[in-house]
Coordinates of C-alpha atoms and ligand atoms in Angstrom, one line a residue:
X1 CA 45.3 3.4 52.1
X2 CA 43.9 0.7 54.3
X3 CA 44.1 -2.7 52.4
X4 CA 40.4 -3.4 52.9
X5 CA 39.5 -0.1 51.3
X6 CA 41.9 -0.8 48.4
X7 CA 40.3 -4.1 47.8
X8 CA 36.8 -2.6 47.8
X9 CA 37.9 -0.1 45.2
X10 CA 39.9 -2.6 43.1
X11 CA 37.1 -5.2 43.0
X12 CA 34.6 -2.6 42.0
X13 CA 32.4 -3.3 45.1
X14 CA 32.6 0.5 45.6
X15 CA 32.6 2.8 42.7
X16 CA 32.3 6.1 44.4
X17 CA 29.2 7.2 42.6
X18 CA 27.1 9.9 44.3
X19 CA 25.1 8.2 47.0
X20 CA 27.1 5.0 47.2
X21 CA 28.0 3.8 50.6
X22 CA 30.0 0.7 51.7
X23 CA 30.8 -0.3 55.2
X24 CA 34.4 -1.7 55.3
X25 CA 34.8 -3.9 58.4
X26 CA 33.1 -2.4 61.4
X27 CA 34.8 1.0 61.6
X28 CA 35.2 2.4 58.1
X29 CA 32.5 3.8 55.8
X30 CA 33.1 4.7 52.2
X31 CA 30.8 7.4 50.9
X32 CA 30.6 8.2 47.2
X33 CA 30.6 11.8 46.2
X34 CA 30.5 11.3 42.4
X35 CA 32.9 13.0 40.0
X36 CA 35.0 15.7 41.5
X37 CA 33.7 18.2 39.0
X38 CA 30.1 17.8 40.4
X39 CA 31.1 18.0 44.0
X40 CA 29.2 20.8 45.8
X41 CA 27.7 21.8 49.1
X42 CA 24.4 20.1 48.1
X43 CA 26.3 16.8 47.4
X44 CA 28.0 17.1 50.8
X45 CA 24.6 17.6 52.6
X46 CA 23.1 14.6 50.8
X47 CA 26.2 12.5 51.6
X48 CA 25.9 13.5 55.2
X49 CA 22.3 12.3 55.2
X50 CA 23.5 8.9 53.9
X51 CA 26.3 8.8 56.4
X52 CA 23.8 9.6 59.2
X53 CA 21.5 6.7 58.2
X54 CA 24.4 4.3 58.2
X55 CA 25.6 5.6 61.6
X56 CA 22.2 4.9 63.1
X57 CA 22.4 1.3 61.8
X58 CA 25.7 0.7 63.4
X59 CA 24.8 2.6 66.6
X60 CA 27.6 5.0 66.3
X61 CA 28.2 7.5 69.1
X62 CA 30.4 10.1 67.6
X63 CA 31.6 11.6 64.4
X64 CA 34.8 13.6 63.7
X65 CA 35.5 15.5 60.6
X66 CA 39.2 15.3 60.0
X67 CA 41.5 17.1 57.5
X68 CA 39.1 19.8 56.5
X69 CA 40.8 20.3 53.1
X70 CA 39.5 16.9 52.0
X71 CA 35.9 18.0 52.6
X72 CA 36.3 21.4 51.0
X73 CA 38.2 20.7 47.8
X74 CA 37.1 18.7 44.8
X75 CA 34.6 20.7 43.0
X76 CA 34.9 23.7 40.7
X77 CA 35.0 26.0 43.6
X78 CA 36.5 25.5 47.0
X79 CA 33.8 25.2 49.7
X80 CA 33.9 27.5 52.6
X81 CA 34.4 25.9 56.0
X82 CA 31.4 27.3 57.9
X83 CA 29.0 26.5 55.0
X84 CA 30.5 23.0 54.6
X85 CA 30.1 22.3 58.4
X86 CA 26.6 23.6 58.3
X87 CA 25.6 21.5 55.3
X88 CA 27.1 18.4 56.9
X89 CA 25.2 18.8 60.2
X90 CA 22.0 19.6 58.3
X91 CA 22.4 16.4 56.3
X92 CA 23.1 14.3 59.3
X93 CA 20.2 15.6 61.4
X94 CA 17.7 15.6 58.5
X95 CA 18.7 12.2 57.3
X96 CA 18.3 10.6 60.6
X97 CA 15.1 12.3 61.7
X98 CA 12.2 10.1 62.2
X99 CA 8.7 10.7 63.6
X100 CA 8.1 8.0 66.2
X101 CA 5.5 9.6 68.3
X102 CA 2.9 7.5 66.7
X103 CA 4.6 4.1 66.9
X104 CA 2.1 1.6 68.4
X105 CA 2.9 -1.4 70.5
X106 CA 2.9 -3.5 67.3
X107 CA 5.9 -1.9 65.7
X108 CA 9.3 -3.3 66.3
X109 CA 11.6 -0.5 65.2
X110 CA 15.0 -0.2 66.7
X111 CA 15.2 2.4 69.4
X112 CA 16.4 5.9 68.6
X113 CA 20.0 6.7 69.0
X114 CA 20.2 8.7 72.2
X115 CA 22.9 11.1 71.0
X116 CA 25.7 11.5 68.6
X117 CA 28.7 13.7 69.3
X118 CA 30.0 15.8 66.5
X119 CA 33.4 17.3 66.1
X120 CA 35.6 18.9 63.4
X121 CA 39.3 19.7 63.7
X122 CA 38.8 22.8 61.7
X123 CA 37.3 25.7 63.7
X124 CA 35.2 27.2 60.9
X125 CA 33.7 23.8 60.2
X126 CA 33.0 23.3 63.8
X127 CA 31.0 26.6 64.0
X128 CA 29.2 25.5 60.8
X129 CA 28.3 22.2 62.5
X130 CA 26.7 24.1 65.4
X131 CA 24.7 26.3 63.1
X132 CA 23.6 23.4 60.9
X133 CA 22.3 21.6 63.9
X134 CA 20.2 24.6 64.9
X135 CA 18.8 25.0 61.4
X136 CA 18.1 21.3 61.1
X137 CA 16.2 21.4 64.4
X138 CA 14.0 24.1 62.9
X139 CA 13.5 22.0 59.8
X140 CA 12.6 19.0 61.9
X141 CA 10.1 21.0 63.9
X142 CA 8.4 21.9 60.6
X143 CA 8.5 18.2 59.6
X144 CA 7.1 17.1 62.9
X145 CA 4.2 19.6 62.7
X146 CA 3.6 18.6 59.1
X147 CA 3.5 14.9 59.9
X148 CA 1.2 15.3 62.9
X149 CA -2.2 13.8 61.8
X150 CA -5.2 16.0 61.3
X151 CA -7.2 14.5 64.2
X152 CA -4.5 16.1 66.5
X153 CA -3.1 18.9 64.4
X154 CA -6.3 21.0 64.2
X155 CA -6.4 24.9 64.2
X156 CA -6.4 25.0 68.1
X157 CA -3.3 22.7 68.2
X158 CA -1.5 24.9 65.7
X159 CA -2.2 28.0 67.9
X160 CA -0.9 26.2 71.0
X161 CA 2.3 24.9 69.2
X162 CA 2.9 28.5 68.0
X163 CA 2.7 29.7 71.6
X164 CA 5.3 27.0 72.6
X165 CA 7.7 28.1 69.8
X166 CA 7.2 31.7 70.7
X167 CA 7.8 31.1 74.4
X168 CA 11.0 29.1 73.8
X169 CA 12.4 31.7 71.5
X170 CA 11.3 34.7 73.5
X171 CA 9.0 35.9 70.8
X172 CA 5.5 37.5 71.1
X173 CA 2.5 35.7 69.8
X174 CA -1.0 37.0 69.0
X175 CA -3.9 34.8 68.1
X176 CA -6.9 36.2 66.2
X177 CA -9.7 33.8 67.0
X178 CA -12.8 33.1 64.9
X179 CA -15.0 35.8 66.4
X180 CA -12.3 38.3 66.1
X181 CA -11.6 37.3 62.5
X182 CA -15.3 37.8 61.8
X183 CA -15.2 41.2 63.4
X184 CA -12.2 42.1 61.3
X185 CA -14.0 41.2 58.1
X186 CA -11.8 38.2 57.2
X187 CA -14.5 36.7 55.0
X188 CA -12.0 34.3 53.3
X189 CA -10.6 32.7 56.5
X190 CA -14.1 32.6 58.1
X191 CA -15.8 31.0 55.1
X192 CA -13.1 28.3 54.6
X193 CA -12.9 27.4 58.3
X194 CA -16.5 27.6 59.2
X195 CA -17.5 24.1 58.2
X196 CA -15.2 22.5 60.7
X197 CA -16.0 21.9 64.4
X198 CA -12.6 23.5 65.2
X199 CA -12.8 27.0 64.0
X200 CA -10.1 28.9 62.1
X201 CA -7.7 31.5 63.5
X202 CA -4.9 33.7 62.4
X203 CA -1.6 33.5 64.4
X204 CA 1.1 36.1 64.4
X205 CA 4.5 35.4 65.9
X206 CA 7.0 38.2 66.1
X207 CA 10.7 38.2 66.5
X208 CA 11.8 41.7 67.4
X209 CA 15.4 41.6 68.6
X210 CA 16.8 44.6 70.5
X211 CA 19.9 44.6 68.5
X212 CA 19.2 45.1 64.8
X213 CA 21.9 45.1 62.2
X214 CA 22.5 48.5 60.5
X215 CA 21.2 47.2 57.2
X216 CA 18.1 45.7 58.8
X217 CA 17.1 48.6 61.0
X218 CA 14.3 49.7 58.7
X219 CA 13.2 46.3 57.6
X220 CA 10.3 44.2 58.8
X221 CA 10.0 40.9 57.0
X222 CA 6.6 39.2 57.1
X223 CA 6.3 35.5 56.3
X224 CA 2.9 34.2 55.6
X225 CA 2.1 30.5 55.7
X226 CA -0.8 28.5 54.4
X227 CA -1.9 26.4 57.3
X228 CA -4.8 24.3 56.2
X229 CA -4.7 21.5 58.8
X230 CA -6.8 19.3 56.5
X231 CA -8.0 19.9 52.9
X232 CA -11.0 17.7 52.0
X233 CA -11.7 20.2 49.1
X234 CA -14.9 21.2 50.9
X235 CA -18.1 20.7 48.7
X236 CA -15.8 20.7 45.7
X237 CA -14.7 17.4 47.3
X238 CA -11.4 15.8 46.5
X239 CA -12.0 12.5 44.7
X240 CA -10.1 9.4 43.7
X241 CA -7.8 9.3 46.6
X242 CA -6.8 13.0 46.0
X243 CA -7.5 13.6 49.7
X244 CA -4.9 11.3 51.1
X245 CA -1.9 13.3 52.2
X246 CA -3.8 16.5 52.6
X247 CA -2.5 16.8 56.2
X248 CA 0.5 18.3 54.4
X249 CA -1.6 21.2 53.3
X250 CA -0.3 22.9 56.5
X251 CA 3.3 22.7 55.3
X252 CA 3.6 26.4 54.5
X253 CA 2.6 27.3 58.0
X254 CA 4.8 24.5 59.5
X255 CA 7.8 25.8 57.6
X256 CA 7.1 29.3 58.8
X257 CA 7.0 28.0 62.4
X258 CA 10.3 26.2 61.9
X259 CA 11.8 29.4 60.5
X260 CA 10.8 31.4 63.5
X261 CA 12.2 28.8 65.9
X262 CA 15.5 28.9 63.9
X263 CA 15.9 32.7 63.6
X264 CA 15.2 33.2 67.3
X265 CA 17.7 30.4 68.2
X266 CA 20.3 32.0 65.9
X267 CA 19.3 35.5 67.3
X268 CA 19.4 36.9 63.8
X269 CA 19.3 40.8 64.0
X270 CA 16.3 41.3 61.7
X271 CA 12.7 42.0 62.6
X272 CA 10.4 39.2 61.4
X273 CA 6.8 38.4 61.9
X274 CA 5.2 35.1 60.9
X275 CA 1.5 35.1 60.0
X276 CA -0.3 31.7 59.9
X277 CA -3.7 31.5 58.2
X278 CA -5.1 28.4 60.0
X279 CA -8.3 26.6 59.0
X280 CA -9.6 23.1 58.3
X281 CA -11.5 22.8 55.0
X282 CA -14.4 20.5 55.8
X283 CA -17.9 19.6 54.7
X284 CA -20.8 20.3 57.0
X285 CA -24.1 22.1 57.1
X286 CA -22.2 25.2 57.9
X287 CA -19.6 25.0 55.1
X288 CA -19.2 27.5 52.4
X289 CA -20.2 26.4 48.9
X290 CA -19.5 27.1 45.2
X291 CA -21.6 30.2 44.2
X292 CA -21.2 31.9 47.6
X293 CA -19.9 35.5 47.4
X294 CA -17.7 36.6 50.2
X295 CA -16.2 39.9 51.2
X296 CA -12.5 39.7 52.1
X297 CA -10.6 41.7 54.7
X298 CA -9.7 44.4 52.2
X299 CA -13.2 44.7 50.9
X300 CA -12.6 42.8 47.6
X301 CA -15.6 40.6 46.8
X302 CA -15.0 37.0 45.7
X303 CA -17.3 34.6 43.9
X304 CA -16.4 31.1 45.1
X305 CA -16.3 28.9 42.1
X306 CA -14.4 26.1 43.8
X307 CA -14.2 25.4 47.5
X308 CA -11.0 23.4 46.9
X309 CA -9.2 26.7 46.0
X310 CA -9.3 27.6 49.7
X311 CA -5.7 28.4 50.3
X312 CA -5.8 31.7 48.4
X313 CA -8.9 32.7 50.4
X314 CA -7.3 32.3 53.8
X315 CA -4.0 33.8 52.5
X316 CA -5.7 36.8 50.9
X317 CA -7.0 37.8 54.3
X318 CA -3.7 37.1 56.0
X319 CA -1.8 39.2 53.4
X320 CA -4.3 42.1 53.6
X321 CA -4.2 42.1 57.4
X322 CA -0.4 42.0 57.3
X323 CA -0.2 45.0 55.0
X324 CA -2.6 46.9 57.2
X325 CA -1.2 46.0 60.6
X326 CA 2.4 45.1 60.4
X327 CA 4.0 47.7 58.1
X328 CA 6.0 45.1 56.3
X329 CA 8.9 46.0 54.1
X330 CA 9.0 42.6 52.4
X331 CA 6.5 39.8 52.4
X332 CA 7.1 36.2 51.5
X333 CA 4.3 33.6 51.5
X334 CA 4.8 29.9 51.5
X335 CA 1.9 27.8 50.4
X336 CA 1.0 24.3 49.2
X337 CA -1.3 26.2 46.8
X338 CA -1.7 24.1 43.6
X339 CA -1.2 20.6 42.3
X340 CA -0.5 22.3 39.0
X341 CA 2.9 23.6 40.1
X342 CA 4.2 20.0 40.2
X343 CA 2.7 19.4 36.7
X344 CA 4.6 22.4 35.5
X345 CA 8.0 22.0 37.3
X346 CA 8.1 18.6 38.8
X347 CA 9.1 18.1 42.4
X348 CA 12.6 19.4 42.1
X349 CA 11.9 23.0 42.9
X350 CA 9.2 25.3 44.2
X351 CA 7.5 27.7 41.8
X352 CA 7.7 31.4 42.7
X353 CA 6.3 34.7 41.7
X354 CA 7.8 38.0 42.5
X355 CA 7.6 41.4 40.7
X356 CA 10.3 43.1 42.7
X357 CA 13.8 42.8 41.4
X358 CA 15.6 43.2 44.7
X359 CA 13.5 40.6 46.5
X360 CA 13.8 38.3 43.6
X361 CA 17.6 38.4 43.6
X362 CA 17.7 38.0 47.4
X363 CA 15.6 34.9 47.2
X364 CA 17.5 33.4 44.3
X365 CA 20.8 33.9 46.1
X366 CA 19.3 32.3 49.3
X367 CA 18.0 29.4 47.1
X368 CA 21.4 28.9 45.6
X369 CA 23.1 28.9 49.0
X370 CA 20.6 26.8 50.8
X371 CA 20.1 24.2 48.1
X372 CA 16.3 24.7 48.2
X373 CA 15.5 25.5 44.6
X374 CA 12.9 28.0 43.4
X375 CA 12.0 28.8 39.8
X376 CA 10.2 31.9 38.6
X377 CA 6.8 31.9 36.8
X378 CA 5.2 34.9 35.2
X379 CA 2.4 37.0 36.7
X380 CA 1.0 39.5 34.2
X381 CA -1.9 41.9 34.2
X382 CA -3.7 39.4 31.8
X383 CA -3.4 36.8 34.6
X384 CA -5.1 39.1 37.0
X385 CA -7.8 39.9 34.5
X386 CA -8.4 36.2 34.1
X387 CA -9.6 36.2 37.7
X388 CA -12.4 38.7 37.1
X389 CA -16.0 37.6 37.9
X390 CA -19.3 38.7 36.5
X391 CA -20.9 38.6 39.9
X392 CA -18.2 39.9 42.1
X393 CA -14.7 41.5 41.9
X394 CA -12.9 38.3 41.3
X395 CA -13.4 34.5 41.2
X396 CA -11.3 32.2 43.4
X397 CA -10.7 29.9 40.5
X398 CA -11.3 30.3 36.8
X399 CA -13.4 27.3 35.5
X400 CA -11.3 27.4 32.3
X401 CA -8.7 25.1 33.6
X402 CA -5.4 26.7 32.8
X403 CA -2.3 28.1 34.5
X404 CA -3.5 27.0 38.0
X405 CA -0.3 28.1 39.9
X406 CA -0.5 31.5 38.2
X407 CA -4.2 31.9 38.9
X408 CA -3.4 31.3 42.6
X409 CA -0.7 34.0 42.5
X410 CA -2.8 36.4 40.5
X411 CA -5.6 36.0 43.1
X412 CA -3.2 36.7 45.9
X413 CA -1.9 39.8 44.2
X414 CA -5.3 41.5 44.8
X415 CA -4.5 41.4 48.6
X416 CA -1.0 42.8 48.7
X417 CA -0.3 46.6 48.6
X418 CA 1.4 47.3 45.4
X419 CA 4.4 49.2 46.9
X420 CA 5.4 46.3 49.2
X421 CA 7.8 43.8 47.6
X422 CA 6.1 40.4 47.8
X423 CA 7.0 36.9 46.7
X424 CA 4.6 34.0 46.6
X425 CA 6.3 30.6 46.8
X426 CA 4.1 27.6 45.8
X427 CA 5.6 24.6 47.6
X428 CA 2.8 22.1 46.8
X429 CA 5.2 19.7 44.9
X430 CA 8.1 19.9 47.3
X431 CA 6.6 20.0 50.8
X432 CA 6.3 16.2 51.1
X433 CA 7.4 13.3 49.0
X434 CA 6.1 9.8 48.2
X435 CA 9.3 8.5 46.9
X436 CA 12.5 8.7 49.0
X437 CA 14.1 12.2 48.8
X438 CA 17.9 11.9 49.0
X439 CA 18.1 13.9 52.3
X440 CA 14.7 13.7 53.9
X441 CA 13.4 10.3 52.7
X442 CA 9.6 10.0 52.3
X443 CA 7.2 12.3 54.0
X444 CA 7.5 16.0 54.9
X445 CA 10.7 17.8 53.8
X446 CA 10.5 21.0 55.7
X447 CA 11.0 22.9 52.4
X448 CA 11.3 26.6 52.9
X449 CA 13.1 26.7 56.2
X450 CA 16.6 26.6 54.8
X451 CA 15.6 29.0 52.1
X452 CA 14.0 31.6 54.3
X453 CA 16.5 31.3 57.2
X454 CA 19.3 32.0 54.6
X455 CA 17.2 34.9 53.1
X456 CA 16.8 36.5 56.5
X457 CA 20.5 35.8 57.5
X458 CA 21.5 37.6 54.3
X459 CA 19.6 40.7 55.4
X460 CA 21.5 40.8 58.7
Ligands
LIG1 N1 -4.0 21.9 48.8 C1 -4.4 21.9 47.4 C2 -3.1 21.8 46.5 C3 -2.3 20.6 46.6 C4 -2.6 19.6 45.7 C5 -1.3 20.5 47.4 C6 -1.8 18.4 45.7 C7 -0.5 19.3 47.4 C8 -0.8 18.3 46.6 C9 -5.2 23.1 47.0 O1 -6.0 23.6 48.0 C10 -6.0 22.7 45.9 O2 -6.9 21.9 46.1 N2 -5.8 23.3 44.7 C11 -6.5 23.1 43.6 C12 -6.7 24.4 42.9 C13 -7.8 24.4 41.9 C14 -9.1 24.1 42.4 C15 -7.8 25.7 41.2 C16 -5.7 22.1 42.7 O3 -4.5 22.1 42.8 O4 -6.3 21.3 42.0
LIG2 ZN1 -7.9 22.7 48.2
LIG3 ZN1 -5.3 23.3 50.0

């Protein structure tokens, strides 16, 4: 071992704890992976993010992964080369991402690294690196969309970004505009988006590859994303700084856009359609209000008790429309639906609801492989009954404040055909973070992209 490295270890300057880094001289970087028994693909991804941040500081130009066995062994199970390469590239690209489209002349940040060459001696790892970069690009697209401020990222902007993603990936795109949504009876989307000067829309992006894998021939996955470009709460206005950060209320849709970019780039042999329910929840003379009763796309009437529970209204229409028009075999929705999911589970996982055993196990296996954790919450008949209204079929929020995340899921269940496997993933607590996340730092995480890309890849 190099004497400087020996000295760093002997003196205790470097302990090798998970997350430790120490530059030795100008060419060697020590990275702590923690105890061998805890080493995992997730630790490797996080370490790569750390490494990436140091490499930016020292203006590195290239990285080579040598002696693959050293990267793969150490934990309870031997890591697989492709997966390890993939996780490493993901960590590097996510850890070094930054949004600097909005840097003004007053900032004095160091310029971006123009490029970093990646190489691994091991062939499997090398192909993993290539895949990881593609996935990370999709995640960073989701983060970029999420971070774009609401004065720019309005419903029209989302539609035009969707068209760009579709064009680049040779996908088809369909935009149902405000008047069309009204004609289709999308009372939820129309009510929520009506108060904004920029009217709501529904966007559908379809990836329909010519070559389908045998397993996926009969499948059509539909991903639905809550895309509220800004959530003021509407007349049930958000107070006490609760509004700050609500540009991230489009993170479900942003993730779905990133997923579509990724599966098209990877040419995954599975049919997938993304449906974005896009609206801005504002206050104006034309806004909907508490006590309004609206009729949704499937004819269900809803008494609005809280205009801040707007996500379920736009998603209800999107789900109903998807069931009617797309013949989905599996539906997964991603939504920053409730603050309550963070109260229940913290910001370490998303909460999810799924009554279908097969879909549940597919999602859980994708979660384990991707490192994006999900945790199940119950959705019983009693929860659906809890949403009943005296004046209409259902309420959008029960004034008895309990089980908010489940109320959201119970509401959505009224809009999905019972025979179609469906999962609702509440990402409100994981879509963006105030305190530095070990891979993505502060701000948008792109949560859901790794999970769903893995889920779709497993169907191939
Ligand atoms: N967009 C919010 C949920 C949210 C809160 C996301 C905090 C991220 C951080 C959603 O539209 C909302 O306001 N939900 C209400 C639901 C309630 C009125 C039933 C909430 O969480 O308080
Ligand atoms: Zn809201
Ligand atoms: Zn919202």
